[in-house]
Short mmCIF file of C-alpha atoms and ligand atoms in Angstrom, two decimals:
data_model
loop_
_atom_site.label_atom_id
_atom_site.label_comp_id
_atom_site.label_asym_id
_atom_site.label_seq_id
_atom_site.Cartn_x
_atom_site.Cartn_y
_atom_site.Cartn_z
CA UNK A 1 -36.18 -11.14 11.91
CA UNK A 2 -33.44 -8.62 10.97
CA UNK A 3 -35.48 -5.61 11.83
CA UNK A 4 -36.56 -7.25 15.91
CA UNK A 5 -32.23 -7.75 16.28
CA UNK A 6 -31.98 -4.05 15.09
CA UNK A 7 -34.52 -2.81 17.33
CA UNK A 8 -33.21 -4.95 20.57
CA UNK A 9 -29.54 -4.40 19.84
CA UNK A 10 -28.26 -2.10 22.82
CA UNK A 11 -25.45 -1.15 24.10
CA UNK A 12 -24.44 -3.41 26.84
CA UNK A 13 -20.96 -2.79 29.43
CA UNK A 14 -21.79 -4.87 32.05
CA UNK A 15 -21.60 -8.78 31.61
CA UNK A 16 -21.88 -12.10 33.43
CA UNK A 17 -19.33 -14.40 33.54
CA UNK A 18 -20.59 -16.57 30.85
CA UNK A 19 -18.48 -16.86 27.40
CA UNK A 20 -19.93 -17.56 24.06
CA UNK A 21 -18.37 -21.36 23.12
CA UNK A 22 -15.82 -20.74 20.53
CA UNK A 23 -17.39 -22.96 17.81
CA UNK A 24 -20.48 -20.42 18.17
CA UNK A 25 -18.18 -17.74 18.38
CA UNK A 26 -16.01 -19.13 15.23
CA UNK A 27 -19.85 -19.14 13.17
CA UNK A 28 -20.56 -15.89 13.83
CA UNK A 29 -17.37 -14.53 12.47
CA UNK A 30 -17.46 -17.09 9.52
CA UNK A 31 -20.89 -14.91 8.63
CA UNK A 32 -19.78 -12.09 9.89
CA UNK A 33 -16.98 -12.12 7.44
CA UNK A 34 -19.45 -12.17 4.55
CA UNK A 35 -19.80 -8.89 4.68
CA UNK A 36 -19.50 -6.63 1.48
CA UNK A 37 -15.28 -6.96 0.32
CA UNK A 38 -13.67 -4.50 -1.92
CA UNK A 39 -12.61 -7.08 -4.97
CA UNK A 40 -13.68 -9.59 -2.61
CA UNK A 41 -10.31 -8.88 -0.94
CA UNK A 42 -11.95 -10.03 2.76
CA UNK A 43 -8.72 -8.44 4.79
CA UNK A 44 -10.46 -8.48 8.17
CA UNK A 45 -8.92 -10.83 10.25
CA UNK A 46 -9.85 -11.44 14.51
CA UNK A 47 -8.00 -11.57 17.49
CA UNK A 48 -10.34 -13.43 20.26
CA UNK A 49 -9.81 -12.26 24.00
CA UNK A 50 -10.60 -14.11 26.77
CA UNK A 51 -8.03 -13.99 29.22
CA UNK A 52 -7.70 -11.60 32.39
CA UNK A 53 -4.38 -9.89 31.87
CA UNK A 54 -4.96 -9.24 28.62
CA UNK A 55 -8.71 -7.78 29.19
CA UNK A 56 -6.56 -5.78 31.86
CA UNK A 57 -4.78 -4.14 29.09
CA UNK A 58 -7.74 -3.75 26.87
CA UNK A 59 -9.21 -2.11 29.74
CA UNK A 60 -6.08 0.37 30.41
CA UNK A 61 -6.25 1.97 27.24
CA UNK A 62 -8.76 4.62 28.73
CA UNK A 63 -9.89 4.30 32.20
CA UNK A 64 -12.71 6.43 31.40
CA UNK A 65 -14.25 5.06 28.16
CA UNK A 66 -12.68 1.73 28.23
CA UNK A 67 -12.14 0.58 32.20
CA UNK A 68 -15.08 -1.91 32.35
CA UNK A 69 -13.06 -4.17 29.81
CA UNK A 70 -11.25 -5.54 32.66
CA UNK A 71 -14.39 -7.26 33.73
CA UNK A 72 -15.61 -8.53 30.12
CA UNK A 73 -15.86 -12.37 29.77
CA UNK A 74 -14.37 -11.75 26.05
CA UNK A 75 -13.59 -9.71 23.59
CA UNK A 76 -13.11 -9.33 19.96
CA UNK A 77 -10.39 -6.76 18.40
CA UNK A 78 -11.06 -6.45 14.64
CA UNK A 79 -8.05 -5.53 12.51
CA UNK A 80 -7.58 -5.68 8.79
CA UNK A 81 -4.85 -6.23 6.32
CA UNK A 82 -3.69 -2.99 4.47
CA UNK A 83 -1.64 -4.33 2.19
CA UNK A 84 -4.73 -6.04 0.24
CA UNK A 85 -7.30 -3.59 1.05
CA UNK A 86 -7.14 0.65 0.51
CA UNK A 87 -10.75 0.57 2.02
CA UNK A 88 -9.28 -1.19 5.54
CA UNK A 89 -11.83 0.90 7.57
CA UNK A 90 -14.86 0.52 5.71
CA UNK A 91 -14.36 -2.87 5.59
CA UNK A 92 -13.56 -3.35 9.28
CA UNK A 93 -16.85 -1.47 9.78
CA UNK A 94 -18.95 -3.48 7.90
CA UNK A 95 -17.75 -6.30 9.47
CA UNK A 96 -18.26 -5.47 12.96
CA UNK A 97 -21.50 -4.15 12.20
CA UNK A 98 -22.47 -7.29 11.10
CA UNK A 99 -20.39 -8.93 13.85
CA UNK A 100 -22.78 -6.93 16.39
CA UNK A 101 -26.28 -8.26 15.22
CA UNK A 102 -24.96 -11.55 14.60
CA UNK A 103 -24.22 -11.75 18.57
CA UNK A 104 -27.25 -10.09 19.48
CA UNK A 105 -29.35 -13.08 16.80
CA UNK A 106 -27.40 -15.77 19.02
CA UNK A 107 -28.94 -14.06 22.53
CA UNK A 108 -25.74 -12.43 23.65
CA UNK A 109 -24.87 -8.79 24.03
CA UNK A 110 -22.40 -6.73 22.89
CA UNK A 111 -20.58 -3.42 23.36
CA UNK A 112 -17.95 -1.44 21.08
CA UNK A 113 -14.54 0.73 21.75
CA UNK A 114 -12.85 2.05 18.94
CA UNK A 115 -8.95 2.11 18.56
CA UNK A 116 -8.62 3.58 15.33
CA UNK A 117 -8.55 7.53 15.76
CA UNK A 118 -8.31 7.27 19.02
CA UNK A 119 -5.78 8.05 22.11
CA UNK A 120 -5.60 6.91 25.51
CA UNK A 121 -5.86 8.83 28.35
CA UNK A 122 -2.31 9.53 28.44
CA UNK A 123 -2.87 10.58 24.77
CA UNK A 124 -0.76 8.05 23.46
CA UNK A 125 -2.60 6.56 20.07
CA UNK A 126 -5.00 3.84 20.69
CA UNK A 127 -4.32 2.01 17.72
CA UNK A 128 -0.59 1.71 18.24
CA UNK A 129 -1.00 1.12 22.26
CA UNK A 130 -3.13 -1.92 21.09
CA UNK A 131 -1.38 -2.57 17.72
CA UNK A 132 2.07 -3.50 19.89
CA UNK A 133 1.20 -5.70 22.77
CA UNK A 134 -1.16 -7.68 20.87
CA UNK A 135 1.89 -8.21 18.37
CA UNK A 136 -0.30 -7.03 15.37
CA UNK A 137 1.57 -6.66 12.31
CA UNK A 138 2.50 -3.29 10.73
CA UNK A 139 -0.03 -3.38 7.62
CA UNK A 140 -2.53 -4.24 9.67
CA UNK A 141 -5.17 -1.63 10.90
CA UNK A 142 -6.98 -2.38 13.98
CA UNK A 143 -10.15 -0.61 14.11
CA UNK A 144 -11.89 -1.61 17.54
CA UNK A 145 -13.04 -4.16 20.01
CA UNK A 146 -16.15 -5.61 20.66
CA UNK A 147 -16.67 -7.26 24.10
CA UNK A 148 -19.73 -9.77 24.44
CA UNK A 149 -21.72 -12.00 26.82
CA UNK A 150 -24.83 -12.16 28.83
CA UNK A 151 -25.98 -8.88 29.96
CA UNK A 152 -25.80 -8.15 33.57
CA UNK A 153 -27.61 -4.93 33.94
CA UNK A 154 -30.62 -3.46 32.54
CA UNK A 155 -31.09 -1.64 29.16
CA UNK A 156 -33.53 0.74 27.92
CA UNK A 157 -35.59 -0.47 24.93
CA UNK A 158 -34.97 1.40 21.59
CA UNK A 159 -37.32 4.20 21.74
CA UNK A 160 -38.67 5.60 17.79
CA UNK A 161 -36.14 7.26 15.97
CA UNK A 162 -36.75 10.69 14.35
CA UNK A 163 -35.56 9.63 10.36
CA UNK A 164 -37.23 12.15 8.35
CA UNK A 165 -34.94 15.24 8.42
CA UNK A 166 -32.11 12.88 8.13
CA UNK A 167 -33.31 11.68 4.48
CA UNK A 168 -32.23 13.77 1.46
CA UNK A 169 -33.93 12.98 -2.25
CA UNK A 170 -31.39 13.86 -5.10
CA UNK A 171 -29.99 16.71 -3.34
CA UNK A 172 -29.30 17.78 0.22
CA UNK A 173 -31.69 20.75 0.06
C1 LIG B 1 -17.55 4.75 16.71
C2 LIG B 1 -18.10 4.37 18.06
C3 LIG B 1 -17.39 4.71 19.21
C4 LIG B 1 -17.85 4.33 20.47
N1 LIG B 1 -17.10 4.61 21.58
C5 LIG B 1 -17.46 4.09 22.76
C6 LIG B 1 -16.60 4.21 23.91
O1 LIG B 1 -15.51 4.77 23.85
N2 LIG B 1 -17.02 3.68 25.08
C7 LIG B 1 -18.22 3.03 25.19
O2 LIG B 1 -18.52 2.54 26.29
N3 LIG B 1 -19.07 2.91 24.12
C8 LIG B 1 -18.71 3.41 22.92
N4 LIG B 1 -19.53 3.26 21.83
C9 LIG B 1 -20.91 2.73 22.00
C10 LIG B 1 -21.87 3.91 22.06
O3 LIG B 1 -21.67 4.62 23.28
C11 LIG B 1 -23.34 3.45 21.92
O4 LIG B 1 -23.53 2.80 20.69
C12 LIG B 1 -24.29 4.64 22.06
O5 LIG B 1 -24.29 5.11 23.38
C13 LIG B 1 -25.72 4.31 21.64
O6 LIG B 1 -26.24 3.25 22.44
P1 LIG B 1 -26.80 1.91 21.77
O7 LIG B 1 -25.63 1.19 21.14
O8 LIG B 1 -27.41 1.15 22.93
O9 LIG B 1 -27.81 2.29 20.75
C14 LIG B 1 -19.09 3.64 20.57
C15 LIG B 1 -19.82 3.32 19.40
C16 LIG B 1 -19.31 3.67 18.17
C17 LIG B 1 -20.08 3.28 16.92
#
């Protein structure tokens, strides 16, 4: 059920060295791709990452916030085609949301970086650091990675979550 993937979804940065088969991994982002489209535009395109040097470089961006990349079995950046698509972000966002719970349904983990408003550690902007050695075109965006596998370390479970004072009716006061 949905609401059991929600509540068992953590955050997960430590993985074994399993990978998720590709044609799994090619279903999930078929659904994951279904996600809500501006004039069913559907700009969000993949790049799959799997190999050492280039988690190395993922993992360079930030060697606070980003250094257990390097050690990732894969990883997804998502990027998205301006040119077709104003909304780029939102749609990115929607996508990897969905992304996220899909892998979580299929009994892998996940974890997310962003790129998008974001600078290394030697302030340099994430997006462009990634945007050139991955060789992604110009009008594309690329919003984030998410790395997956098996988890190797322990999570908390989801504890409640206060909602109440985060719910408006009509009006925020
Ligand atoms: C926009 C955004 C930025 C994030 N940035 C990072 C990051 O730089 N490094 C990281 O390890 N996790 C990052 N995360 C994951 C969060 O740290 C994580 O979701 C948060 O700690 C809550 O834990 P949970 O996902 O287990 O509920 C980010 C998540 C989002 C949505």
């Amino acid at each position: 059920m949905l609401k059991d993937t929600i509540l068992k979804r953590r955050t997960v940065r430590r993985f074994t060295d399993e990978k998720m088969p590709i044609e799994t991994l090619k279903e999930l982002l078929m659904y994951a791709s279904m996600a809500p489209s501006n004039a069913n535009a559907h700009p969000v395109e993949f790049i799959i990452v799997d190999e050492k040097e280039e988690l190395d470089y993922l993992a360079s961006m930030d060697k606070f916030g980003a250094k257990h990349l390097a050690n990732v079995p894969l990883a997804i950046i998502i990027i998205a085609n301006k040119d077709i698509c104003k909304y780029w972000v939102q749609e990115a966002s929607m996508t990897a949301a969905y992304l996220d719970l899909l892998i979580q349904e299929e009994g892998f983990q996940s974890g997310y970086i962003p790129f998008h408003n974001n600078t290394t550690d030697k302030r340099q902007d994430a997006e462009d650091y990634i945007k050139e050695h991955f060789k992604i075109p110009d009008n594309f965006g690329a919003l984030g990675v998410i790395s997956l596998g098996k988890k190797d370390e322990r999570v908390r479970a989801r504890k409640e979550f206060p909602i109440d004072e985060k719910i408006h009716i009509n009006s925020y006061e």
